[in-house]
Amino acid sequence: WSYAEQLLTALSYTGIGGRRSSGLGRFTLETAACPKALADRLTGKGYTEYMTLSIALPDQQELEQACEDSRFNLVKRSGFVASVTYAEEHLKKRDFYGMAAGSTFRNLFKGNLYDVSFKGRHPVYRYGYPLFVGIR
């Protein structure tokens, strides 16, 4: 097993996303070969339009170019920090607004990792890197 597979298996026990204490977000990891047609779309070569498969947010320097001729919805992500070392009491993260999965762009961008911590002892990060798939 690769290290990534070990991490994903461990993550499957606790779950991903909000409402994990209610049992949501759990999954069973299964691996399979990536079909060539999908792999070709994920490389992004030869496409003029791309769709995000994940929430994404361009870095400040990329924002203007990324928004040019794009279609997207903004989605809000918030919630509490799940860390016993962050603060004595449960603290909320700063709100994060990103471009929803399914947004389309003509110009690719890298995105970034954003610190959404607020008054805690350590940073808390929100993933803003896009996963693009070519659509046209």
Coordinates of N, CA, C and O in Angstrom, one line a residue:
W1 N 0.8 -1.2 0.0 CA 0.0 0.0 0.0 C 0.9 1.2 0.0 O 1.9 1.3 0.7
S2 N 0.4 2.2 -0.7 CA 1.2 3.5 -0.7 C 0.8 4.3 0.5 O -0.3 4.0 1.1
Y3 N 1.5 5.2 0.8 CA 1.3 6.1 1.9 C -0.1 6.8 1.8 O -0.9 6.9 2.7
A4 N -0.4 7.2 0.5 CA -1.7 7.9 0.2 C -2.8 7.0 0.5 O -3.9 7.4 1.1
E5 N -2.7 5.7 0.1 CA -3.8 4.7 0.4 C -4.0 4.5 1.9 O -5.1 4.4 2.4
Q6 N -2.9 4.5 2.6 CA -3.0 4.3 4.1 C -3.7 5.5 4.7 O -4.5 5.3 5.6
L7 N -3.3 6.7 4.2 CA -4.0 7.9 4.8 C -5.5 7.9 4.4 O -6.3 8.3 5.3
L8 N -5.8 7.6 3.2 CA -7.2 7.6 2.8 C -8.0 6.5 3.6 O -9.2 6.7 3.9
T9 N -7.4 5.4 3.8 CA -8.1 4.3 4.6 C -8.3 4.8 6.0 O -9.4 4.6 6.6
A10 N -7.4 5.4 6.6 CA -7.5 6.0 8.0 C -8.6 7.1 8.0 O -9.4 7.1 8.9
L11 N -8.6 7.9 7.0 CA -9.6 9.0 6.9 C -11.0 8.4 6.7 O -12.0 9.0 7.2
S12 N -11.1 7.2 6.1 CA -12.5 6.6 5.8 C -13.2 6.3 7.1 O -14.4 6.2 7.2
Y13 N -12.4 6.0 8.2 CA -13.0 5.7 9.5 C -13.6 6.9 10.2 O -14.6 6.7 10.9
T14 N -13.0 8.1 10.0 CA -13.6 9.3 10.7 C -14.5 10.0 9.8 O -15.4 10.7 10.3
G15 N -14.3 9.9 8.5 CA -15.2 10.6 7.5 C -14.6 12.0 7.1 O -13.6 12.5 7.6
I16 N -15.2 12.5 6.1 CA -14.8 13.8 5.5 C -16.0 14.8 5.6 O -17.1 14.4 5.4
G17 N -15.7 16.0 5.8 CA -16.7 17.1 5.8 C -17.4 17.3 7.1 O -17.0 16.8 8.1
G18 N -18.5 18.0 7.1 CA -19.2 18.4 8.3 C -20.1 17.2 8.7 O -20.3 16.2 8.0
R19 N -20.6 17.4 9.9 CA -21.6 16.4 10.5 C -21.0 15.0 10.6 O -21.7 14.0 10.6
R20 N -19.7 14.9 10.8 CA -19.1 13.6 11.0 C -19.5 13.0 12.3 O -19.6 11.7 12.4
S21 N -19.8 13.8 13.3 CA -20.3 13.2 14.6 C -21.6 12.5 14.4 O -22.0 11.7 15.3
S22 N -22.4 12.8 13.4 CA -23.6 12.2 13.1 C -23.5 11.0 12.2 O -24.4 10.3 11.8
G23 N -22.2 10.6 11.9 CA -21.9 9.5 11.1 C -21.8 9.7 9.6 O -21.7 8.8 8.8
L24 N -21.9 11.0 9.2 CA -21.9 11.3 7.8 C -20.4 11.4 7.3 O -19.5 11.6 8.1
G25 N -20.2 11.2 6.0 CA -18.8 11.4 5.5 C -18.0 10.2 5.5 O -16.8 10.2 4.9
R26 N -18.4 9.1 6.0 CA -17.6 7.9 6.0 C -17.7 7.2 4.7 O -18.7 7.3 3.9
F27 N -16.6 6.5 4.3 CA -16.6 5.8 3.0 C -15.7 4.6 3.1 O -15.0 4.4 4.1
T28 N -15.8 3.8 2.1 CA -14.9 2.6 1.9 C -14.0 2.8 0.7 O -14.5 3.1 -0.4
L29 N -12.7 2.8 0.9 CA -11.7 3.0 -0.1 C -11.7 1.8 -1.1 O -11.5 0.7 -0.6
E30 N -11.8 2.1 -2.4 CA -11.6 1.1 -3.4 C -10.7 1.7 -4.5 O -10.9 2.8 -4.8
T31 N -9.8 0.9 -4.9 CA -8.9 1.4 -6.0 C -9.2 0.7 -7.3 O -9.6 -0.4 -7.3
A32 N -9.0 1.5 -8.4 CA -9.2 0.9 -9.7 C -8.3 1.7 -10.7 O -7.9 2.9 -10.4
A33 N -8.0 1.1 -11.8 CA -7.3 1.8 -12.8 C -8.1 3.0 -13.4 O -9.3 2.8 -13.6
C34 N -7.5 4.1 -13.7 CA -8.2 5.2 -14.3 C -8.4 5.0 -15.8 O -7.4 4.7 -16.5
P35 N -9.6 5.1 -16.3 CA -9.8 4.9 -17.7 C -9.1 5.9 -18.5 O -8.9 7.1 -18.1
K36 N -8.5 5.5 -19.7 CA -7.7 6.4 -20.5 C -8.5 7.7 -20.9 O -7.9 8.8 -20.9
A37 N -9.8 7.6 -21.2 CA -10.6 8.8 -21.6 C -10.6 9.8 -20.5 O -10.5 11.0 -20.7
L38 N -10.8 9.3 -19.3 CA -10.8 10.2 -18.1 C -9.4 10.8 -17.9 O -9.2 12.0 -17.6
A39 N -8.4 10.0 -18.0 CA -7.0 10.5 -17.8 C -6.6 11.5 -18.8 O -6.0 12.6 -18.5
D40 N -7.1 11.4 -20.0 CA -6.9 12.4 -21.1 C -7.6 13.7 -20.7 O -7.0 14.8 -20.9
R41 N -8.8 13.6 -20.2 CA -9.5 14.9 -19.8 C -8.8 15.6 -18.6 O -8.8 16.8 -18.5
L42 N -8.3 14.8 -17.7 CA -7.7 15.4 -16.5 C -6.3 16.0 -16.8 O -5.9 16.9 -16.1
T43 N -5.6 15.6 -17.9 CA -4.4 16.3 -18.3 C -4.6 17.6 -18.8 O -3.8 18.5 -18.8
G44 N -5.8 17.9 -19.4 CA -6.2 19.2 -19.8 C -5.7 19.6 -21.2 O -5.8 20.8 -21.6
K45 N -5.0 18.7 -21.9 CA -4.4 19.1 -23.2 C -5.5 19.1 -24.3 O -6.3 18.1 -24.4
G46 N -5.5 20.2 -25.1 CA -6.4 20.2 -26.2 C -7.8 20.7 -25.9 O -8.7 20.6 -26.7
Y47 N -8.1 21.2 -24.7 CA -9.4 21.7 -24.4 C -9.4 23.2 -24.3 O -8.4 23.9 -23.9
T48 N -10.6 23.8 -24.6 CA -10.7 25.3 -24.4 C -11.5 25.7 -23.2 O -11.6 26.9 -22.9
E49 N -12.2 24.7 -22.6 CA -13.0 25.0 -21.4 C -12.8 23.9 -20.4 O -12.7 22.7 -20.8
Y50 N -12.8 24.2 -19.2 CA -12.5 23.3 -18.1 C -13.6 23.4 -17.0 O -14.0 24.5 -16.7
M51 N -13.9 22.3 -16.3 CA -14.8 22.3 -15.2 C -14.1 21.9 -14.0 O -13.3 21.0 -14.0
T52 N -14.4 22.5 -12.8 CA -13.8 22.1 -11.6 C -14.6 20.9 -11.0 O -15.8 20.9 -11.0
L53 N -13.9 19.9 -10.5 CA -14.6 18.8 -9.8 C -14.6 19.0 -8.3 O -15.0 18.1 -7.6
S54 N -14.0 20.1 -7.9 CA -13.9 20.4 -6.5 C -14.1 21.9 -6.3 O -14.1 22.7 -7.2
I55 N -14.4 22.3 -5.0 CA -14.4 23.7 -4.7 C -13.0 24.3 -5.0 O -12.0 23.6 -4.8
A56 N -12.9 25.5 -5.5 CA -11.6 26.1 -5.8 C -11.7 27.6 -5.6 O -12.7 28.2 -5.7
L57 N -10.5 28.2 -5.4 CA -10.4 29.6 -5.3 C -9.1 30.1 -5.8 O -8.0 29.6 -5.3
P58 N -9.1 30.9 -6.9 CA -7.8 31.4 -7.4 C -7.1 32.2 -6.4 O -7.7 32.9 -5.6
D59 N -5.8 32.2 -6.5 CA -5.0 33.1 -5.7 C -5.2 34.6 -6.1 O -5.8 34.8 -7.2
Q60 N -4.9 35.5 -5.3 CA -5.2 37.0 -5.6 C -4.6 37.4 -6.9 O -5.3 38.1 -7.7
Q61 N -3.4 36.9 -7.3 CA -2.8 37.3 -8.5 C -3.5 36.6 -9.7 O -3.4 37.1 -10.9
E62 N -4.2 35.5 -9.5 CA -4.9 34.8 -10.6 C -6.3 35.1 -10.8 O -6.9 34.8 -11.8
L63 N -6.9 35.8 -9.9 CA -8.3 36.0 -9.8 C -8.9 36.7 -11.0 O -9.9 36.2 -11.6
E64 N -8.4 37.8 -11.5 CA -8.9 38.5 -12.6 C -8.9 37.6 -13.9 O -9.9 37.5 -14.6
Q65 N -7.8 37.0 -14.2 CA -7.7 36.2 -15.4 C -8.6 34.9 -15.3 O -9.2 34.5 -16.2
A66 N -8.7 34.3 -14.1 CA -9.6 33.2 -13.9 C -11.0 33.5 -14.1 O -11.8 32.7 -14.6
C67 N -11.5 34.7 -13.7 CA -12.9 35.0 -13.8 C -13.3 35.4 -15.2 O -14.5 35.5 -15.5
E68 N -12.3 35.7 -16.0 CA -12.5 36.1 -17.4 C -13.2 35.0 -18.2 O -12.7 33.9 -18.3
D69 N -14.4 35.3 -18.7 CA -15.2 34.3 -19.5 C -15.5 33.0 -18.7 O -15.4 31.9 -19.3
S70 N -15.8 33.1 -17.4 CA -16.0 31.9 -16.6 C -17.5 32.0 -16.1 O -18.1 33.0 -16.1
R71 N -17.9 30.8 -15.6 CA -19.3 30.7 -15.1 C -19.1 29.9 -13.8 O -18.7 28.8 -13.8
F72 N -19.6 30.6 -12.7 CA -19.4 29.9 -11.4 C -20.4 30.4 -10.4 O -21.0 31.5 -10.5
N73 N -20.6 29.6 -9.4 CA -21.4 30.0 -8.2 C -20.4 30.0 -7.0 O -19.5 29.2 -6.9
L74 N -20.6 31.0 -6.1 CA -19.8 31.1 -4.9 C -20.5 30.2 -3.8 O -21.8 30.3 -3.7
V75 N -19.8 29.5 -3.1 CA -20.3 28.7 -2.0 C -19.6 29.1 -0.7 O -18.4 29.3 -0.8
K76 N -20.3 29.1 0.4 CA -19.7 29.4 1.7 C -19.4 28.1 2.4 O -20.2 27.2 2.5
R77 N -18.2 28.1 3.0 CA -17.8 27.0 3.9 C -17.4 27.6 5.2 O -16.7 28.6 5.3
S78 N -18.0 27.1 6.3 CA -17.7 27.5 7.6 C -17.7 26.3 8.6 O -17.8 25.2 8.1
G79 N -17.7 26.6 9.8 CA -17.8 25.5 10.8 C -16.8 25.6 11.9 O -16.1 26.7 12.1
F80 N -16.8 24.6 12.8 CA -15.9 24.6 13.9 C -14.6 23.9 13.6 O -14.6 23.0 12.8
V81 N -13.6 24.3 14.3 CA -12.3 23.6 14.2 C -12.3 22.3 15.0 O -12.7 22.3 16.2
A82 N -11.9 21.2 14.3 CA -11.9 19.9 15.0 C -10.5 19.6 15.5 O -9.7 18.8 14.9
S83 N -10.1 20.2 16.5 CA -8.7 20.0 17.1 C -8.7 20.3 18.6 O -9.2 21.4 19.0
V84 N -8.2 19.4 19.3 CA -8.2 19.6 20.8 C -7.0 20.6 21.2 O -7.1 21.1 22.3
T85 N -6.1 20.8 20.3 CA -5.0 21.7 20.6 C -5.2 23.1 20.1 O -4.4 24.0 20.4
Y86 N -6.3 23.4 19.4 CA -6.5 24.7 18.8 C -6.9 25.8 19.8 O -6.4 26.9 19.8
A87 N -7.8 25.4 20.8 CA -8.2 26.4 21.8 C -8.9 25.6 22.9 O -9.2 24.4 22.8
E88 N -9.1 26.3 24.0 CA -9.7 25.7 25.2 C -11.1 25.3 24.9 O -11.7 24.3 25.4
E89 N -11.8 26.1 24.2 CA -13.2 25.9 23.8 C -13.4 25.7 22.3 O -12.4 26.0 21.6
H90 N -14.5 25.2 21.9 CA -14.8 25.1 20.4 C -14.8 26.5 19.8 O -15.6 27.4 20.2
L91 N -14.0 26.7 18.8 CA -14.0 28.0 18.0 C -14.4 27.8 16.6 O -14.0 26.7 16.0
K92 N -15.1 28.7 16.0 CA -15.4 28.6 14.6 C -14.2 29.0 13.7 O -13.4 29.8 14.1
K93 N -14.2 28.5 12.5 CA -13.3 28.9 11.5 C -13.8 30.2 10.9 O -15.0 30.5 10.9
R94 N -12.9 31.0 10.2 CA -13.3 32.1 9.4 C -14.1 31.5 8.2 O -13.8 30.5 7.7
D95 N -15.1 32.3 7.8 CA -15.9 31.8 6.6 C -15.0 31.8 5.4 O -14.1 32.7 5.2
F96 N -15.2 30.9 4.5 CA -14.5 30.7 3.3 C -15.4 30.7 2.1 O -16.4 29.9 2.2
Y97 N -15.2 31.5 1.1 CA -16.1 31.5 -0.1 C -15.2 31.1 -1.2 O -14.1 31.6 -1.5
G98 N -15.7 30.0 -1.9 CA -15.0 29.5 -3.1 C -15.9 29.3 -4.2 O -17.1 29.4 -4.1
M99 N -15.3 28.9 -5.3 CA -16.1 28.6 -6.6 C -16.5 27.2 -6.5 O -15.7 26.3 -6.3
A100 N -17.8 27.0 -6.7 CA -18.4 25.6 -6.5 C -17.9 24.6 -7.5 O -17.5 25.0 -8.6
A101 N -17.9 23.4 -7.1 CA -17.6 22.3 -8.0 C -18.6 22.4 -9.2 O -19.8 22.7 -8.9
G102 N -18.2 22.2 -10.4 CA -19.0 22.3 -11.6 C -18.9 23.7 -12.2 O -19.5 23.9 -13.3
S103 N -18.1 24.6 -11.6 CA -17.9 25.9 -12.3 C -17.0 25.7 -13.5 O -16.2 24.7 -13.5
T104 N -17.2 26.5 -14.5 CA -16.4 26.4 -15.7 C -15.5 27.6 -16.0 O -15.9 28.7 -15.7
F105 N -14.4 27.3 -16.6 CA -13.4 28.3 -16.8 C -12.7 28.1 -18.1 O -12.5 27.0 -18.6
R106 N -12.3 29.2 -18.7 CA -11.5 29.1 -20.0 C -10.0 29.2 -19.6 O -9.2 28.6 -20.3
N107 N -9.7 29.9 -18.5 CA -8.3 30.0 -18.1 C -8.0 29.2 -16.8 O -8.7 29.4 -15.8
L108 N -7.1 28.3 -16.9 CA -6.7 27.5 -15.7 C -6.0 28.3 -14.7 O -5.4 29.3 -15.0
F109 N -6.1 27.9 -13.4 CA -5.4 28.6 -12.3 C -5.0 27.6 -11.3 O -5.4 26.4 -11.3
K110 N -4.0 28.0 -10.5 CA -3.4 27.0 -9.5 C -4.2 27.0 -8.2 O -4.3 25.9 -7.6
G111 N -4.8 28.1 -7.8 CA -5.5 28.1 -6.5 C -4.4 28.2 -5.4 O -3.3 28.5 -5.6
N112 N -4.9 27.9 -4.2 CA -4.0 28.0 -3.0 C -4.6 27.3 -1.8 O -5.7 26.7 -1.9
L113 N -3.8 27.3 -0.8 CA -4.2 26.7 0.5 C -4.5 27.9 1.4 O -3.6 28.8 1.6
Y114 N -5.6 28.1 2.0 CA -6.0 29.3 2.7 C -6.2 29.0 4.2 O -6.8 28.0 4.6
D115 N -5.6 29.9 5.0 CA -5.7 29.8 6.4 C -7.0 30.4 6.9 O -7.3 31.6 6.7
V116 N -7.9 29.6 7.5 CA -9.2 30.0 8.0 C -9.2 30.1 9.5 O -10.3 30.1 10.1
S117 N -8.1 30.0 10.2 CA -8.1 30.0 11.6 C -8.5 31.4 12.2 O -8.4 32.4 11.5
F118 N -9.0 31.4 13.4 CA -9.4 32.6 14.0 C -9.2 32.5 15.5 O -9.9 31.7 16.2
K119 N -8.2 33.2 16.0 CA -7.9 33.2 17.5 C -7.5 31.9 18.1 O -7.6 31.6 19.3
G120 N -7.0 31.0 17.3 CA -6.5 29.7 17.8 C -5.0 29.6 17.9 O -4.3 30.6 17.6
R121 N -4.5 28.5 18.3 CA -3.1 28.3 18.6 C -2.3 27.9 17.4 O -1.1 27.9 17.4
H122 N -3.0 27.5 16.3 CA -2.3 27.0 15.1 C -3.1 27.3 13.9 O -4.3 27.6 14.0
P123 N -2.5 27.3 12.7 CA -3.3 27.6 11.5 C -4.3 26.4 11.2 O -4.1 25.3 11.6
V124 N -5.3 26.8 10.5 CA -6.3 25.8 10.1 C -6.5 26.1 8.6 O -6.8 27.2 8.2
Y125 N -6.3 25.1 7.7 CA -6.3 25.4 6.3 C -7.5 24.9 5.6 O -8.1 23.8 5.9
R126 N -7.9 25.6 4.6 CA -9.0 25.2 3.6 C -8.3 25.0 2.3 O -7.6 25.9 1.8
Y127 N -8.6 23.9 1.7 CA -8.0 23.5 0.4 C -8.8 24.3 -0.7 O -10.0 24.2 -0.9
G128 N -8.0 25.1 -1.5 CA -8.6 25.9 -2.6 C -8.0 25.6 -3.9 O -8.1 26.3 -4.9
Y129 N -7.3 24.4 -4.0 CA -6.7 24.0 -5.3 C -7.8 23.4 -6.2 O -8.5 22.5 -5.7
P130 N -7.9 23.7 -7.4 CA -8.9 23.1 -8.3 C -8.4 21.7 -8.8 O -7.2 21.5 -9.0
L131 N -9.4 20.9 -9.1 CA -9.2 19.7 -9.9 C -10.0 19.9 -11.2 O -11.2 19.9 -11.1
F132 N -9.3 20.2 -12.3 CA -10.0 20.5 -13.5 C -10.2 19.3 -14.4 O -9.3 18.4 -14.4
V133 N -11.2 19.3 -15.2 CA -11.4 18.3 -16.2 C -11.8 19.0 -17.5 O -12.6 20.0 -17.4
G134 N -11.2 18.7 -18.6 CA -11.5 19.3 -19.9 C -12.9 18.9 -20.3 O -13.3 17.8 -20.3
I135 N -13.7 19.9 -20.8 CA -15.0 19.6 -21.2 C -15.3 20.0 -22.7 O -16.2 19.6 -23.3
R136 N -14.5 20.9 -23.3 CA -14.7 21.4 -24.7 C -13.3 21.6 -25.3 O -12.4 22.0 -24.8

